PDB file of C-alpha atoms in Angstrom:
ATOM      1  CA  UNK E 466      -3.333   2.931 -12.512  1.00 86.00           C
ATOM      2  CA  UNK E 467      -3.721   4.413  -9.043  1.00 90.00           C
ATOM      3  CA  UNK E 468      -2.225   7.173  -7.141  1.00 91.00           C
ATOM      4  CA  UNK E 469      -1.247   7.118  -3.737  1.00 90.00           C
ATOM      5  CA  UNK E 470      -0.547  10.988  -2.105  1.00 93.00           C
ATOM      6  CA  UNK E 471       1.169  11.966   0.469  1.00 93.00           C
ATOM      7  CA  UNK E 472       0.862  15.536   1.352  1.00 94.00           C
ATOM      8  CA  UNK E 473       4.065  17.161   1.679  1.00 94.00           C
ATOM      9  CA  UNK E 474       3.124  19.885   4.642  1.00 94.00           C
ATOM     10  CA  UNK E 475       4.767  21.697   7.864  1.00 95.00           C
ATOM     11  CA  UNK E 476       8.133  22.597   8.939  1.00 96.00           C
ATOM     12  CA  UNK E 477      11.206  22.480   6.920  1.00 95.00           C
ATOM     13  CA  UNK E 478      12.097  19.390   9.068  1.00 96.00           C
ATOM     14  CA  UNK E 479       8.608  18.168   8.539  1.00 96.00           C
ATOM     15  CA  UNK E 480       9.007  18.437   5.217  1.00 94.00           C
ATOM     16  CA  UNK E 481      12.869  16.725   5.230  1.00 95.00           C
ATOM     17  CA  UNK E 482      11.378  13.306   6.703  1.00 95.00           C
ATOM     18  CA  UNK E 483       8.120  13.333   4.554  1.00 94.00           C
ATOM     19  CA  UNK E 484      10.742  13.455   1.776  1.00 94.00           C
ATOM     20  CA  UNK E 485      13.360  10.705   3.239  1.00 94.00           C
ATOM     21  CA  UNK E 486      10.552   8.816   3.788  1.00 93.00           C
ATOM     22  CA  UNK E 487       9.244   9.205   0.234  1.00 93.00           C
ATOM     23  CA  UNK E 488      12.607   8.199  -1.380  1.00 94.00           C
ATOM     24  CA  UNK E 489      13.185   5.298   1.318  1.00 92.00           C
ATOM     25  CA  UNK E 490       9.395   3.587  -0.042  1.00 91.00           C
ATOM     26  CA  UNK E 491       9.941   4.302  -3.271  1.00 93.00           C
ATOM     27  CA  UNK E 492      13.090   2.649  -3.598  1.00 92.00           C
ATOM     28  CA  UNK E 493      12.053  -0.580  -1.664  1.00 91.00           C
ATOM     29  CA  UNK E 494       8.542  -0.961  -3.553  1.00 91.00           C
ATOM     30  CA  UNK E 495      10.294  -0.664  -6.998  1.00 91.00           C
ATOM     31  CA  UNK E 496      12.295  -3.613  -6.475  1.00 90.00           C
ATOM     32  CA  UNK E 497       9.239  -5.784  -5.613  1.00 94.00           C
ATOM     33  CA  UNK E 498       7.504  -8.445  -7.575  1.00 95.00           C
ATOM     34  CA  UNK E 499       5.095 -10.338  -5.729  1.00 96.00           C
ATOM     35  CA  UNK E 500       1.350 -11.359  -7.036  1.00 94.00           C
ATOM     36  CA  UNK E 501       0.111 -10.323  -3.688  1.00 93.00           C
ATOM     37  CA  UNK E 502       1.908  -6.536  -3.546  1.00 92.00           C
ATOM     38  CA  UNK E 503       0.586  -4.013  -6.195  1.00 90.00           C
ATOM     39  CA  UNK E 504       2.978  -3.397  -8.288  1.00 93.00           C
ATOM     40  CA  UNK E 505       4.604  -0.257  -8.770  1.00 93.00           C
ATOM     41  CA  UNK E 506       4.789   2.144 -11.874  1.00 94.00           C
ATOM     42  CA  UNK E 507       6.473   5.297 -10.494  1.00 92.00           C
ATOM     43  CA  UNK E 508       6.086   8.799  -8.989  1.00 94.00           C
ATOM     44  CA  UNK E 509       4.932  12.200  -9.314  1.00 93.00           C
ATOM     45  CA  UNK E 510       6.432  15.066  -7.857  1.00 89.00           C
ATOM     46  CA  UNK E 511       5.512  18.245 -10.467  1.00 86.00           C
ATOM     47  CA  UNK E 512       2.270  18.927  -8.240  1.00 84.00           C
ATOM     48  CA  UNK E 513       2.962  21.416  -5.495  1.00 88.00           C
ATOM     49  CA  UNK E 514       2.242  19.925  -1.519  1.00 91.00           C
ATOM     50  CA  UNK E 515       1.969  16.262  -2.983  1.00 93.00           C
ATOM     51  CA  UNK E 516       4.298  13.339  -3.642  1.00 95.00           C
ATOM     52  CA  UNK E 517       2.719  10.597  -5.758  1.00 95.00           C
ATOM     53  CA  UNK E 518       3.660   7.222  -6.003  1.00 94.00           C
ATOM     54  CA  UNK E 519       1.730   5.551  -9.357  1.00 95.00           C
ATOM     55  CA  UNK E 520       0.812   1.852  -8.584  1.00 93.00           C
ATOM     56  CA  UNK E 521      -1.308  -1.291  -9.980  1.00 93.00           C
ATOM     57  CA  UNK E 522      -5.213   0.084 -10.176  1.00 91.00           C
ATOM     58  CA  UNK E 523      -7.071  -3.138  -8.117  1.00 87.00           C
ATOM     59  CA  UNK E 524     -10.493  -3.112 -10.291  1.00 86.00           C
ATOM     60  CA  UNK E 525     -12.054  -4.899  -6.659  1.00 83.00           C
ATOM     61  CA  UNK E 526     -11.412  -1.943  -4.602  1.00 84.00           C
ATOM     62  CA  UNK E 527     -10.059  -2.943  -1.126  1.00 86.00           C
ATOM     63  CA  UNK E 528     -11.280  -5.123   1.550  1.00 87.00           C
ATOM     64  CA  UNK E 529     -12.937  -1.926   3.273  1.00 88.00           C
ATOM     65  CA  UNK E 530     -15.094  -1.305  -0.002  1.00 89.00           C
ATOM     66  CA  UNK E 531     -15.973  -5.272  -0.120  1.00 88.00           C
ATOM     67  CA  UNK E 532     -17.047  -4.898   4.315  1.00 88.00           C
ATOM     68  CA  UNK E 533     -18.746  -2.272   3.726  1.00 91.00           C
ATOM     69  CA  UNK E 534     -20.610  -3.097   0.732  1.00 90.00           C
ATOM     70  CA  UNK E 535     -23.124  -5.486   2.505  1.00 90.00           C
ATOM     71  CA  UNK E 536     -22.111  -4.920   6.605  1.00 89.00           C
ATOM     72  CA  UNK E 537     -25.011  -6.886   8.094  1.00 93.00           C
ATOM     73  CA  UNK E 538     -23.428  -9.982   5.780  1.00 91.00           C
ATOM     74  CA  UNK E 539     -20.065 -11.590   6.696  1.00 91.00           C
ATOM     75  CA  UNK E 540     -18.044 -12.986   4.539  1.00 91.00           C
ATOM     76  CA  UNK E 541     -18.194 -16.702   3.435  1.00 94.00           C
ATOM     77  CA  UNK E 542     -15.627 -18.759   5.023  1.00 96.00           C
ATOM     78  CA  UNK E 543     -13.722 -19.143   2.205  1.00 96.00           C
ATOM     79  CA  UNK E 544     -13.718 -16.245   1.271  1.00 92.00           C
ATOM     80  CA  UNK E 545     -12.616 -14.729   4.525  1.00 93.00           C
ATOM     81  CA  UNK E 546      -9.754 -17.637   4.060  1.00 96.00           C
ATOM     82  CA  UNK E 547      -8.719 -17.177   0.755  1.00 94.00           C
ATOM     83  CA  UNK E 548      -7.748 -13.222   1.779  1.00 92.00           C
ATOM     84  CA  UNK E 549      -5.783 -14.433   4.833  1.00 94.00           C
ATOM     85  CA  UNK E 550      -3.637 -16.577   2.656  1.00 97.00           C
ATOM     86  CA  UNK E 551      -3.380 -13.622   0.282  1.00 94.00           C
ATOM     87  CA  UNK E 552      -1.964 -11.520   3.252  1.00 93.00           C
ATOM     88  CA  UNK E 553       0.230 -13.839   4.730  1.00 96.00           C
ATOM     89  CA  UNK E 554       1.930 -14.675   1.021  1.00 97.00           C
ATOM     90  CA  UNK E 555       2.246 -10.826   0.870  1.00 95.00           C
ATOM     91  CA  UNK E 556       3.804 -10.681   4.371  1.00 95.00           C
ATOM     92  CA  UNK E 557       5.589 -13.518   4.108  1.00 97.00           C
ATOM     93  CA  UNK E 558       7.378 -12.026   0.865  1.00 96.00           C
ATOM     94  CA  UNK E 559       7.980  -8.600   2.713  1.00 95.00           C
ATOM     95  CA  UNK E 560       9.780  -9.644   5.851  1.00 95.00           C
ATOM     96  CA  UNK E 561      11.863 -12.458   3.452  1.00 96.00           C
ATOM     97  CA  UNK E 562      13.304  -8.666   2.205  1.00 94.00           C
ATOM     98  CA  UNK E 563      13.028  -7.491   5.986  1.00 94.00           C
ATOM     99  CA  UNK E 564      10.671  -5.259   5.464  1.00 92.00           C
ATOM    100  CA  UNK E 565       7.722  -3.947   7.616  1.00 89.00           C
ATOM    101  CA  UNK E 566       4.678  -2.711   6.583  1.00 87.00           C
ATOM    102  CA  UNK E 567       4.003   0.568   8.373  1.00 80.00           C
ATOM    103  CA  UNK E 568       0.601   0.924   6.706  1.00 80.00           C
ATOM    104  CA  UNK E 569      -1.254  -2.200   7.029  1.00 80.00           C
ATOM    105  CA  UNK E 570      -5.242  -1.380   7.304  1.00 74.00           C
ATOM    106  CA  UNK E 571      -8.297  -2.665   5.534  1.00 76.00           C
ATOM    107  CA  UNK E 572      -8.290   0.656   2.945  1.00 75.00           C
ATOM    108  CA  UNK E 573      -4.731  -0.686   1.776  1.00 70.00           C
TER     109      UNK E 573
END
């Protein structure tokens, strides 16, 4: 498994969104299923400044890791295709449950 944290920090009303925010994710991730969206396990909330949401562990690291791993080389064609098609299944399946993704990068 994997952990994602989000640091729970600043002003009471700070602190209020981080937390609606938190429980807003939470409860949309849980109900998906999708090859191409890690799935979901559950949360932690017992450590002090941190919410923690417990996903799907990807044993290939991200698509930063794989870039960086060799930067002078692209990647292969197909390659670079077959993770477009990935990301458009995922997206496709998120906005069929009108959903955005507020957090799309290469880290992710």
């Amino acid at each position: 498994a994997a952990l994602k944290e989000i640091p729970v920090t600043g002003s009471l009303k700070e602190i209020d969104r981080i937390m609606r925010n938190f429980k807003t994710e939470v409860h949309l991730i849980n109900g998906f299923s999708h090859p191409n969206i890690l799935r979901t396990y559950g949360v932690i909330t017992t450590e002090l400044g941190f919410l923690k949401i417990v996903m799907a562990f990807a044993p290939d690291g991200n698509l930063r890791e794989l870039l960086d791993a060799d930067p002078s080389t692209p990647l292969p064609d197909d390659i670079q295709k077959d993770y477009v098609i990935q990301l458009c299944h995922g997206f496709i399946y998120l906005h069929d449950k009108k959903v955005a993704h507020m957090d799309f990068k290469s880290l992710n």
